């Protein structure tokens, strides 16, 4: 007799869905080097959710073990083992920081540990990675991690990985870095949390112009002599808003983008139209304007069948985008294939393989077009 499987069964700790999703995330990144399955379950077995401090304490305990293991491995000359343990420590420290009710000094300590592990990992890459400062607002800069292509002789294609507000750039070190570098591309991991790790981000999160950060990141990349300015792509991690889509709508310098493509913008516009038609006094943007109409580069939208939005609904919305003759591709991961949960947290490997193959194809096309233009300028 075939048993029925519901992906929601993977959510542990009934009544604590956010922590259950964090546990699923940890299991998902285990195959990316961001955890080990056994450590996840051993740590979970020690957690008592009736005790407020249990979750952050136990994940920090596991993170500390990995950090100390990395230090011993480095001292013994075992660099590969050290790098693996730094990545796992980052992931476990991030899990510990999920409990936002922790005292500020505890969160600051976790952030410092995360940054220490990330910098150690970057320092020992070959070629080495960099911590970079990117000017943005007058009194607020962005911080990023630049991981150069292993082909250091030529200007390389670059993938910008940027998270929605609240996502941390350190996740990209184990989630996406190898997919870019294995395909001969550099990677810039960046978030909106600033050089202090987000301690002052609360003062900015409500700004209506967060998307201007995308242009600032591009401005920075174009100052680098190891970047091919015609082959820059962006991956927006997290589909809860049109943050990255708004950013690329304002800037025509990107060769490809993986984001929501304006889906959330369409949802909001359609919702407002329904409110208007029902007689409610709601103002809507002019019908002549659509975020999707301003997207010039190829865009990939990926969703999971078991995500927040119904797959059929996303399919209809993307078709609306396509009526504007935009180059928009859609990939829906079905439950039978996995990578079907929100953000593909149940199987990020499957999603990243598809995403980075798509990016590589688009940037290869861009490179061919640029070469043809140089050969036949007329």
PDB file of C-alpha atoms in Angstrom, residues 45-323:
ATOM      1  CA  UNK A  45      17.394  15.940  20.199  1.00  0.00           C
ATOM      2  CA  UNK A  46      18.846  18.276  22.842  1.00  0.00           C
ATOM      3  CA  UNK A  47      16.379  21.108  22.208  1.00  0.00           C
ATOM      4  CA  UNK A  48      13.539  21.662  24.680  1.00  0.00           C
ATOM      5  CA  UNK A  49      11.232  24.331  23.277  1.00  0.00           C
ATOM      6  CA  UNK A  50       9.594  24.820  26.656  1.00  0.00           C
ATOM      7  CA  UNK A  51      12.906  26.423  27.622  1.00  0.00           C
ATOM      8  CA  UNK A  52      13.358  29.716  25.788  1.00  0.00           C
ATOM      9  CA  UNK A  53      17.157  29.572  25.632  1.00  0.00           C
ATOM     10  CA  UNK A  54      17.347  25.968  24.443  1.00  0.00           C
ATOM     11  CA  UNK A  55      17.223  26.550  20.670  1.00  0.00           C
ATOM     12  CA  UNK A  56      19.992  29.183  20.381  1.00  0.00           C
ATOM     13  CA  UNK A  57      22.129  27.507  23.042  1.00  0.00           C
ATOM     14  CA  UNK A  58      22.178  24.084  21.369  1.00  0.00           C
ATOM     15  CA  UNK A  59      22.827  25.360  17.839  1.00  0.00           C
ATOM     16  CA  UNK A  60      25.617  27.594  19.157  1.00  0.00           C
ATOM     17  CA  UNK A  61      27.055  24.591  20.979  1.00  0.00           C
ATOM     18  CA  UNK A  62      27.194  22.624  17.719  1.00  0.00           C
ATOM     19  CA  UNK A  63      28.579  25.643  15.860  1.00  0.00           C
ATOM     20  CA  UNK A  64      31.324  26.092  18.450  1.00  0.00           C
ATOM     21  CA  UNK A  65      32.346  22.441  18.034  1.00  0.00           C
ATOM     22  CA  UNK A  66      32.727  22.952  14.277  1.00  0.00           C
ATOM     23  CA  UNK A  67      34.630  26.201  14.766  1.00  0.00           C
ATOM     24  CA  UNK A  68      37.097  24.580  17.162  1.00  0.00           C
ATOM     25  CA  UNK A  69      37.474  21.646  14.789  1.00  0.00           C
ATOM     26  CA  UNK A  70      38.297  24.109  11.993  1.00  0.00           C
ATOM     27  CA  UNK A  71      40.981  25.780  14.111  1.00  0.00           C
ATOM     28  CA  UNK A  72      42.606  22.430  14.917  1.00  0.00           C
ATOM     29  CA  UNK A  73      42.518  21.366  11.277  1.00  0.00           C
ATOM     30  CA  UNK A  74      44.114  24.637  10.175  1.00  0.00           C
ATOM     31  CA  UNK A  75      46.867  24.299  12.778  1.00  0.00           C
ATOM     32  CA  UNK A  76      47.550  20.761  11.522  1.00  0.00           C
ATOM     33  CA  UNK A  77      47.748  21.926   7.902  1.00  0.00           C
ATOM     34  CA  UNK A  78      44.416  20.324   6.839  1.00  0.00           C
ATOM     35  CA  UNK A  79      42.962  23.288   4.978  1.00  0.00           C
ATOM     36  CA  UNK A  80      40.108  21.454   3.222  1.00  0.00           C
ATOM     37  CA  UNK A  81      38.788  20.172   6.545  1.00  0.00           C
ATOM     38  CA  UNK A  82      39.106  23.632   8.085  1.00  0.00           C
ATOM     39  CA  UNK A  83      37.095  25.206   5.259  1.00  0.00           C
ATOM     40  CA  UNK A  84      34.348  22.586   5.542  1.00  0.00           C
ATOM     41  CA  UNK A  85      34.001  23.205   9.272  1.00  0.00           C
ATOM     42  CA  UNK A  86      33.934  26.991   8.888  1.00  0.00           C
ATOM     43  CA  UNK A  87      31.000  26.674   6.489  1.00  0.00           C
ATOM     44  CA  UNK A  88      29.077  24.375   8.832  1.00  0.00           C
ATOM     45  CA  UNK A  89      29.792  26.642  11.779  1.00  0.00           C
ATOM     46  CA  UNK A  90      28.372  29.613   9.840  1.00  0.00           C
ATOM     47  CA  UNK A  91      25.161  27.701   9.153  1.00  0.00           C
ATOM     48  CA  UNK A  92      24.722  26.596  12.765  1.00  0.00           C
ATOM     49  CA  UNK A  93      25.470  30.081  14.131  1.00  0.00           C
ATOM     50  CA  UNK A  94      22.828  31.431  11.732  1.00  0.00           C
ATOM     51  CA  UNK A  95      20.357  28.888  13.120  1.00  0.00           C
ATOM     52  CA  UNK A  96      21.159  30.027  16.655  1.00  0.00           C
ATOM     53  CA  UNK A  97      20.504  33.634  15.633  1.00  0.00           C
ATOM     54  CA  UNK A  98      16.974  32.702  14.493  1.00  0.00           C
ATOM     55  CA  UNK A  99      15.686  33.363  18.004  1.00  0.00           C
ATOM     56  CA  UNK A 100      15.240  37.114  17.748  1.00  0.00           C
ATOM     57  CA  UNK A 101      14.124  37.349  21.392  1.00  0.00           C
ATOM     58  CA  UNK A 102      17.681  36.661  22.505  1.00  0.00           C
ATOM     59  CA  UNK A 103      19.466  39.499  24.325  1.00  0.00           C
ATOM     60  CA  UNK A 104      21.275  41.938  22.049  1.00  0.00           C
ATOM     61  CA  UNK A 105      24.658  40.956  23.423  1.00  0.00           C
ATOM     62  CA  UNK A 106      23.973  37.312  22.501  1.00  0.00           C
ATOM     63  CA  UNK A 107      23.013  38.258  18.943  1.00  0.00           C
ATOM     64  CA  UNK A 108      26.112  40.451  18.641  1.00  0.00           C
ATOM     65  CA  UNK A 109      28.259  37.538  19.782  1.00  0.00           C
ATOM     66  CA  UNK A 110      26.702  35.219  17.205  1.00  0.00           C
ATOM     67  CA  UNK A 111      27.162  37.783  14.434  1.00  0.00           C
ATOM     68  CA  UNK A 112      30.808  38.180  15.354  1.00  0.00           C
ATOM     69  CA  UNK A 113      31.308  34.408  15.223  1.00  0.00           C
ATOM     70  CA  UNK A 114      29.590  34.248  11.814  1.00  0.00           C
ATOM     71  CA  UNK A 115      31.807  37.003  10.443  1.00  0.00           C
ATOM     72  CA  UNK A 116      34.970  35.426  11.866  1.00  0.00           C
ATOM     73  CA  UNK A 117      34.215  32.091  10.183  1.00  0.00           C
ATOM     74  CA  UNK A 118      33.315  33.781   6.881  1.00  0.00           C
ATOM     75  CA  UNK A 119      36.521  35.805   6.812  1.00  0.00           C
ATOM     76  CA  UNK A 120      38.616  32.756   7.634  1.00  0.00           C
ATOM     77  CA  UNK A 121      36.963  30.860   4.797  1.00  0.00           C
ATOM     78  CA  UNK A 122      37.516  33.692   2.295  1.00  0.00           C
ATOM     79  CA  UNK A 123      41.121  34.162   3.345  1.00  0.00           C
ATOM     80  CA  UNK A 124      41.956  30.538   2.575  1.00  0.00           C
ATOM     81  CA  UNK A 125      40.193  30.236  -0.784  1.00  0.00           C
ATOM     82  CA  UNK A 126      42.342  29.825  -3.884  1.00  0.00           C
ATOM     83  CA  UNK A 127      42.301  32.451  -5.302  1.00  0.00           C
ATOM     84  CA  UNK A 128      41.445  34.297  -2.116  1.00  0.00           C
ATOM     85  CA  UNK A 129      38.110  35.976  -1.515  1.00  0.00           C
ATOM     86  CA  UNK A 130      37.611  39.540  -0.341  1.00  0.00           C
ATOM     87  CA  UNK A 131      35.426  41.446   2.089  1.00  0.00           C
ATOM     88  CA  UNK A 132      34.311  44.529   0.134  1.00  0.00           C
ATOM     89  CA  UNK A 133      32.589  47.778   1.104  1.00  0.00           C
ATOM     90  CA  UNK A 134      30.036  49.155  -1.351  1.00  0.00           C
ATOM     91  CA  UNK A 135      28.877  52.782  -1.044  1.00  0.00           C
ATOM     92  CA  UNK A 136      25.082  53.060  -0.970  1.00  0.00           C
ATOM     93  CA  UNK A 137      23.394  55.715   1.153  1.00  0.00           C
ATOM     94  CA  UNK A 138      25.175  58.767   2.522  1.00  0.00           C
ATOM     95  CA  UNK A 139      25.699  57.231   5.953  1.00  0.00           C
ATOM     96  CA  UNK A 140      25.156  53.545   5.223  1.00  0.00           C
ATOM     97  CA  UNK A 141      27.295  51.255   3.091  1.00  0.00           C
ATOM     98  CA  UNK A 142      26.797  47.658   2.032  1.00  0.00           C
ATOM     99  CA  UNK A 143      29.200  44.854   2.781  1.00  0.00           C
ATOM    100  CA  UNK A 144      29.849  41.991   0.388  1.00  0.00           C
ATOM    101  CA  UNK A 145      32.000  38.935  -0.134  1.00  0.00           C
ATOM    102  CA  UNK A 146      33.686  38.738  -3.537  1.00  0.00           C
ATOM    103  CA  UNK A 147      34.763  35.240  -4.571  1.00  0.00           C
ATOM    104  CA  UNK A 148      36.797  35.494  -7.771  1.00  0.00           C
ATOM    105  CA  UNK A 149      36.624  33.039 -10.624  1.00  0.00           C
ATOM    106  CA  UNK A 150      39.359  30.432 -10.590  1.00  0.00           C
ATOM    107  CA  UNK A 151      40.408  31.765 -14.010  1.00  0.00           C
ATOM    108  CA  UNK A 152      42.222  34.893 -12.856  1.00  0.00           C
ATOM    109  CA  UNK A 153      43.809  35.689 -16.235  1.00  0.00           C
ATOM    110  CA  UNK A 154      40.675  37.104 -17.874  1.00  0.00           C
ATOM    111  CA  UNK A 155      37.759  39.279 -16.928  1.00  0.00           C
ATOM    112  CA  UNK A 156      35.069  36.951 -15.669  1.00  0.00           C
ATOM    113  CA  UNK A 157      31.315  36.801 -15.602  1.00  0.00           C
ATOM    114  CA  UNK A 158      29.849  37.583 -12.177  1.00  0.00           C
ATOM    115  CA  UNK A 159      26.712  36.476 -10.356  1.00  0.00           C
ATOM    116  CA  UNK A 160      25.429  38.853  -7.689  1.00  0.00           C
ATOM    117  CA  UNK A 161      23.647  36.912  -4.949  1.00  0.00           C
ATOM    118  CA  UNK A 162      21.572  39.248  -2.808  1.00  0.00           C
ATOM    119  CA  UNK A 163      18.990  38.349  -0.208  1.00  0.00           C
ATOM    120  CA  UNK A 164      15.707  39.935   0.592  1.00  0.00           C
ATOM    121  CA  UNK A 165      15.783  42.150   3.708  1.00  0.00           C
ATOM    122  CA  UNK A 166      16.791  39.962   6.633  1.00  0.00           C
ATOM    123  CA  UNK A 167      18.702  37.361   4.585  1.00  0.00           C
ATOM    124  CA  UNK A 168      22.408  37.175   5.362  1.00  0.00           C
ATOM    125  CA  UNK A 169      25.135  37.053   2.742  1.00  0.00           C
ATOM    126  CA  UNK A 170      27.040  34.359   4.638  1.00  0.00           C
ATOM    127  CA  UNK A 171      24.450  31.805   3.503  1.00  0.00           C
ATOM    128  CA  UNK A 172      25.669  32.167  -0.074  1.00  0.00           C
ATOM    129  CA  UNK A 173      29.131  30.872   0.843  1.00  0.00           C
ATOM    130  CA  UNK A 174      27.717  27.359   1.104  1.00  0.00           C
ATOM    131  CA  UNK A 175      24.458  27.702  -0.838  1.00  0.00           C
ATOM    132  CA  UNK A 176      25.571  29.121  -4.174  1.00  0.00           C
ATOM    133  CA  UNK A 177      29.318  29.850  -4.335  1.00  0.00           C
ATOM    134  CA  UNK A 178      30.395  26.529  -5.782  1.00  0.00           C
ATOM    135  CA  UNK A 179      27.716  26.626  -8.479  1.00  0.00           C
ATOM    136  CA  UNK A 180      29.117  29.900  -9.781  1.00  0.00           C
ATOM    137  CA  UNK A 181      32.798  29.052  -9.451  1.00  0.00           C
ATOM    138  CA  UNK A 182      32.414  25.568 -10.962  1.00  0.00           C
ATOM    139  CA  UNK A 183      30.993  27.300 -14.057  1.00  0.00           C
ATOM    140  CA  UNK A 184      33.890  29.734 -14.334  1.00  0.00           C
ATOM    141  CA  UNK A 185      32.010  32.688 -12.823  1.00  0.00           C
ATOM    142  CA  UNK A 186      32.884  34.973  -9.922  1.00  0.00           C
ATOM    143  CA  UNK A 187      30.339  35.549  -7.177  1.00  0.00           C
ATOM    144  CA  UNK A 188      29.483  38.619  -5.146  1.00  0.00           C
ATOM    145  CA  UNK A 189      27.461  37.769  -2.048  1.00  0.00           C
ATOM    146  CA  UNK A 190      25.828  40.837  -0.549  1.00  0.00           C
ATOM    147  CA  UNK A 191      22.987  41.730   1.781  1.00  0.00           C
ATOM    148  CA  UNK A 192      21.306  44.915   2.967  1.00  0.00           C
ATOM    149  CA  UNK A 193      22.345  44.516   6.585  1.00  0.00           C
ATOM    150  CA  UNK A 194      25.386  46.766   6.477  1.00  0.00           C
ATOM    151  CA  UNK A 195      28.929  46.246   7.785  1.00  0.00           C
ATOM    152  CA  UNK A 196      27.706  45.734  11.366  1.00  0.00           C
ATOM    153  CA  UNK A 197      25.659  42.676  10.403  1.00  0.00           C
ATOM    154  CA  UNK A 198      22.279  44.357  10.742  1.00  0.00           C
ATOM    155  CA  UNK A 199      22.425  45.993  14.148  1.00  0.00           C
ATOM    156  CA  UNK A 200      21.195  49.259  12.604  1.00  0.00           C
ATOM    157  CA  UNK A 201      19.208  47.882   9.687  1.00  0.00           C
ATOM    158  CA  UNK A 202      15.935  48.428  11.546  1.00  0.00           C
ATOM    159  CA  UNK A 203      16.344  52.110  10.856  1.00  0.00           C
ATOM    160  CA  UNK A 204      16.279  51.453   7.084  1.00  0.00           C
ATOM    161  CA  UNK A 205      14.024  48.463   6.514  1.00  0.00           C
ATOM    162  CA  UNK A 206      10.956  50.623   5.973  1.00  0.00           C
ATOM    163  CA  UNK A 207      12.536  52.735   3.237  1.00  0.00           C
ATOM    164  CA  UNK A 208      10.602  52.734  -0.068  1.00  0.00           C
ATOM    165  CA  UNK A 209      13.793  52.732  -2.159  1.00  0.00           C
ATOM    166  CA  UNK A 210      15.707  49.638  -1.027  1.00  0.00           C
ATOM    167  CA  UNK A 211      15.996  48.607  -4.678  1.00  0.00           C
ATOM    168  CA  UNK A 212      18.527  51.401  -5.275  1.00  0.00           C
ATOM    169  CA  UNK A 213      21.054  49.080  -3.644  1.00  0.00           C
ATOM    170  CA  UNK A 214      21.145  47.055  -6.879  1.00  0.00           C
ATOM    171  CA  UNK A 215      22.501  50.008  -8.841  1.00  0.00           C
ATOM    172  CA  UNK A 216      25.119  50.685  -6.167  1.00  0.00           C
ATOM    173  CA  UNK A 217      26.311  47.081  -6.344  1.00  0.00           C
ATOM    174  CA  UNK A 218      26.631  47.361 -10.137  1.00  0.00           C
ATOM    175  CA  UNK A 219      28.512  50.642  -9.801  1.00  0.00           C
ATOM    176  CA  UNK A 220      31.008  48.859  -7.555  1.00  0.00           C
ATOM    177  CA  UNK A 221      31.475  45.871  -9.855  1.00  0.00           C
ATOM    178  CA  UNK A 222      32.213  48.110 -12.815  1.00  0.00           C
ATOM    179  CA  UNK A 223      35.208  49.525 -10.939  1.00  0.00           C
ATOM    180  CA  UNK A 224      36.861  46.081 -10.839  1.00  0.00           C
ATOM    181  CA  UNK A 225      39.348  45.148 -13.536  1.00  0.00           C
ATOM    182  CA  UNK A 226      38.575  41.414 -13.148  1.00  0.00           C
ATOM    183  CA  UNK A 227      34.875  41.752 -14.069  1.00  0.00           C
ATOM    184  CA  UNK A 228      33.369  41.472 -17.550  1.00  0.00           C
ATOM    185  CA  UNK A 229      30.818  44.290 -17.494  1.00  0.00           C
ATOM    186  CA  UNK A 230      28.769  42.642 -20.265  1.00  0.00           C
ATOM    187  CA  UNK A 231      28.251  39.438 -18.272  1.00  0.00           C
ATOM    188  CA  UNK A 232      26.757  40.329 -14.913  1.00  0.00           C
ATOM    189  CA  UNK A 233      23.764  38.389 -13.591  1.00  0.00           C
ATOM    190  CA  UNK A 234      21.810  38.716 -10.363  1.00  0.00           C
ATOM    191  CA  UNK A 235      20.090  36.135  -8.170  1.00  0.00           C
ATOM    192  CA  UNK A 236      17.538  37.458  -5.701  1.00  0.00           C
ATOM    193  CA  UNK A 237      17.179  35.010  -2.825  1.00  0.00           C
ATOM    194  CA  UNK A 238      13.720  34.995  -1.338  1.00  0.00           C
ATOM    195  CA  UNK A 239      10.479  35.618  -3.210  1.00  0.00           C
ATOM    196  CA  UNK A 240       8.547  37.687  -0.717  1.00  0.00           C
ATOM    197  CA  UNK A 241       8.679  40.955  -2.639  1.00  0.00           C
ATOM    198  CA  UNK A 242       9.739  42.576  -5.899  1.00  0.00           C
ATOM    199  CA  UNK A 243      12.859  44.082  -4.329  1.00  0.00           C
ATOM    200  CA  UNK A 244      15.339  42.762  -6.916  1.00  0.00           C
ATOM    201  CA  UNK A 245      12.841  43.072  -9.770  1.00  0.00           C
ATOM    202  CA  UNK A 246      12.410  46.752  -8.950  1.00  0.00           C
ATOM    203  CA  UNK A 247      16.171  47.119  -8.872  1.00  0.00           C
ATOM    204  CA  UNK A 248      16.756  45.621 -12.316  1.00  0.00           C
ATOM    205  CA  UNK A 249      13.830  47.606 -13.729  1.00  0.00           C
ATOM    206  CA  UNK A 250      15.785  50.751 -12.823  1.00  0.00           C
ATOM    207  CA  UNK A 251      19.091  49.554 -14.271  1.00  0.00           C
ATOM    208  CA  UNK A 252      19.794  48.188 -17.742  1.00  0.00           C
ATOM    209  CA  UNK A 253      23.332  46.909 -17.088  1.00  0.00           C
ATOM    210  CA  UNK A 254      22.422  43.346 -16.125  1.00  0.00           C
ATOM    211  CA  UNK A 255      22.642  40.494 -18.619  1.00  0.00           C
ATOM    212  CA  UNK A 256      20.319  38.101 -16.734  1.00  0.00           C
ATOM    213  CA  UNK A 257      18.282  37.959 -13.544  1.00  0.00           C
ATOM    214  CA  UNK A 258      16.712  35.296 -11.354  1.00  0.00           C
ATOM    215  CA  UNK A 259      14.016  36.877  -9.205  1.00  0.00           C
ATOM    216  CA  UNK A 260      10.245  37.146  -8.898  1.00  0.00           C
ATOM    217  CA  UNK A 261      10.179  39.052 -12.191  1.00  0.00           C
ATOM    218  CA  UNK A 262       7.443  41.382 -11.016  1.00  0.00           C
ATOM    219  CA  UNK A 263       5.039  38.627  -9.917  1.00  0.00           C
ATOM    220  CA  UNK A 264       4.407  40.267  -6.551  1.00  0.00           C
ATOM    221  CA  UNK A 265       3.926  43.600  -8.280  1.00  0.00           C
ATOM    222  CA  UNK A 266       1.243  42.028 -10.476  1.00  0.00           C
ATOM    223  CA  UNK A 267      -0.404  40.391  -7.482  1.00  0.00           C
ATOM    224  CA  UNK A 268      -0.654  43.706  -5.695  1.00  0.00           C
ATOM    225  CA  UNK A 269      -1.971  45.491  -8.793  1.00  0.00           C
ATOM    226  CA  UNK A 270      -4.570  42.787  -9.436  1.00  0.00           C
ATOM    227  CA  UNK A 271      -5.652  42.892  -5.798  1.00  0.00           C
ATOM    228  CA  UNK A 272      -6.102  46.660  -5.951  1.00  0.00           C
ATOM    229  CA  UNK A 273      -8.096  46.382  -9.196  1.00  0.00           C
ATOM    230  CA  UNK A 274     -10.464  43.913  -7.515  1.00  0.00           C
ATOM    231  CA  UNK A 275     -10.882  46.287  -4.599  1.00  0.00           C
ATOM    232  CA  UNK A 276     -11.723  49.107  -7.002  1.00  0.00           C
ATOM    233  CA  UNK A 277     -14.212  46.995  -8.941  1.00  0.00           C
ATOM    234  CA  UNK A 278     -15.934  46.064  -5.679  1.00  0.00           C
ATOM    235  CA  UNK A 279     -16.528  49.726  -4.978  1.00  0.00           C
ATOM    236  CA  UNK A 280     -13.816  50.300  -2.381  1.00  0.00           C
ATOM    237  CA  UNK A 281     -12.064  53.652  -2.604  1.00  0.00           C
ATOM    238  CA  UNK A 282      -8.542  52.476  -3.364  1.00  0.00           C
ATOM    239  CA  UNK A 283      -6.056  54.300  -5.576  1.00  0.00           C
ATOM    240  CA  UNK A 284      -4.121  52.156  -8.069  1.00  0.00           C
ATOM    241  CA  UNK A 285      -1.078  52.815 -10.185  1.00  0.00           C
ATOM    242  CA  UNK A 286      -1.826  54.003 -13.695  1.00  0.00           C
ATOM    243  CA  UNK A 287      -2.674  51.210 -16.111  1.00  0.00           C
ATOM    244  CA  UNK A 288       0.099  52.388 -18.396  1.00  0.00           C
ATOM    245  CA  UNK A 289       2.705  51.378 -15.812  1.00  0.00           C
ATOM    246  CA  UNK A 290       3.850  47.881 -15.045  1.00  0.00           C
ATOM    247  CA  UNK A 291       7.089  46.862 -13.424  1.00  0.00           C
ATOM    248  CA  UNK A 292       7.319  43.948 -15.870  1.00  0.00           C
ATOM    249  CA  UNK A 293       7.234  46.289 -18.854  1.00  0.00           C
ATOM    250  CA  UNK A 294      10.534  47.842 -17.798  1.00  0.00           C
ATOM    251  CA  UNK A 295      12.491  44.585 -17.463  1.00  0.00           C
ATOM    252  CA  UNK A 296      14.972  44.442 -20.328  1.00  0.00           C
ATOM    253  CA  UNK A 297      17.231  41.479 -19.506  1.00  0.00           C
ATOM    254  CA  UNK A 298      16.169  37.806 -19.566  1.00  0.00           C
ATOM    255  CA  UNK A 299      14.460  36.843 -16.310  1.00  0.00           C
ATOM    256  CA  UNK A 300      13.969  33.443 -14.679  1.00  0.00           C
ATOM    257  CA  UNK A 301      11.236  32.898 -12.105  1.00  0.00           C
ATOM    258  CA  UNK A 302      11.432  29.706 -10.041  1.00  0.00           C
ATOM    259  CA  UNK A 303       8.767  28.509  -7.631  1.00  0.00           C
ATOM    260  CA  UNK A 304       7.913  25.334  -5.770  1.00  0.00           C
ATOM    261  CA  UNK A 305       4.597  23.576  -6.112  1.00  0.00           C
ATOM    262  CA  UNK A 306       4.220  23.653  -2.320  1.00  0.00           C
ATOM    263  CA  UNK A 307       5.328  27.259  -1.869  1.00  0.00           C
ATOM    264  CA  UNK A 308       3.330  30.244  -0.685  1.00  0.00           C
ATOM    265  CA  UNK A 309       1.690  30.848  -4.043  1.00  0.00           C
ATOM    266  CA  UNK A 310      -0.243  28.216  -5.974  1.00  0.00           C
ATOM    267  CA  UNK A 311       1.756  27.070  -9.001  1.00  0.00           C
ATOM    268  CA  UNK A 312      -1.201  27.645 -11.336  1.00  0.00           C
ATOM    269  CA  UNK A 313      -1.499  31.200 -10.068  1.00  0.00           C
ATOM    270  CA  UNK A 314       2.197  31.869 -10.726  1.00  0.00           C
ATOM    271  CA  UNK A 315       1.845  30.338 -14.194  1.00  0.00           C
ATOM    272  CA  UNK A 316      -0.999  32.754 -14.998  1.00  0.00           C
ATOM    273  CA  UNK A 317       0.930  35.735 -13.653  1.00  0.00           C
ATOM    274  CA  UNK A 318       4.053  34.910 -15.650  1.00  0.00           C
ATOM    275  CA  UNK A 319       1.893  34.600 -18.762  1.00  0.00           C
ATOM    276  CA  UNK A 320       0.696  38.144 -18.038  1.00  0.00           C
ATOM    277  CA  UNK A 321       4.327  39.241 -18.023  1.00  0.00           C
ATOM    278  CA  UNK A 322       4.925  37.479 -21.316  1.00  0.00           C
ATOM    279  CA  UNK A 323       2.089  39.341 -22.998  1.00  0.00           C
TER     280      UNK A 323
END
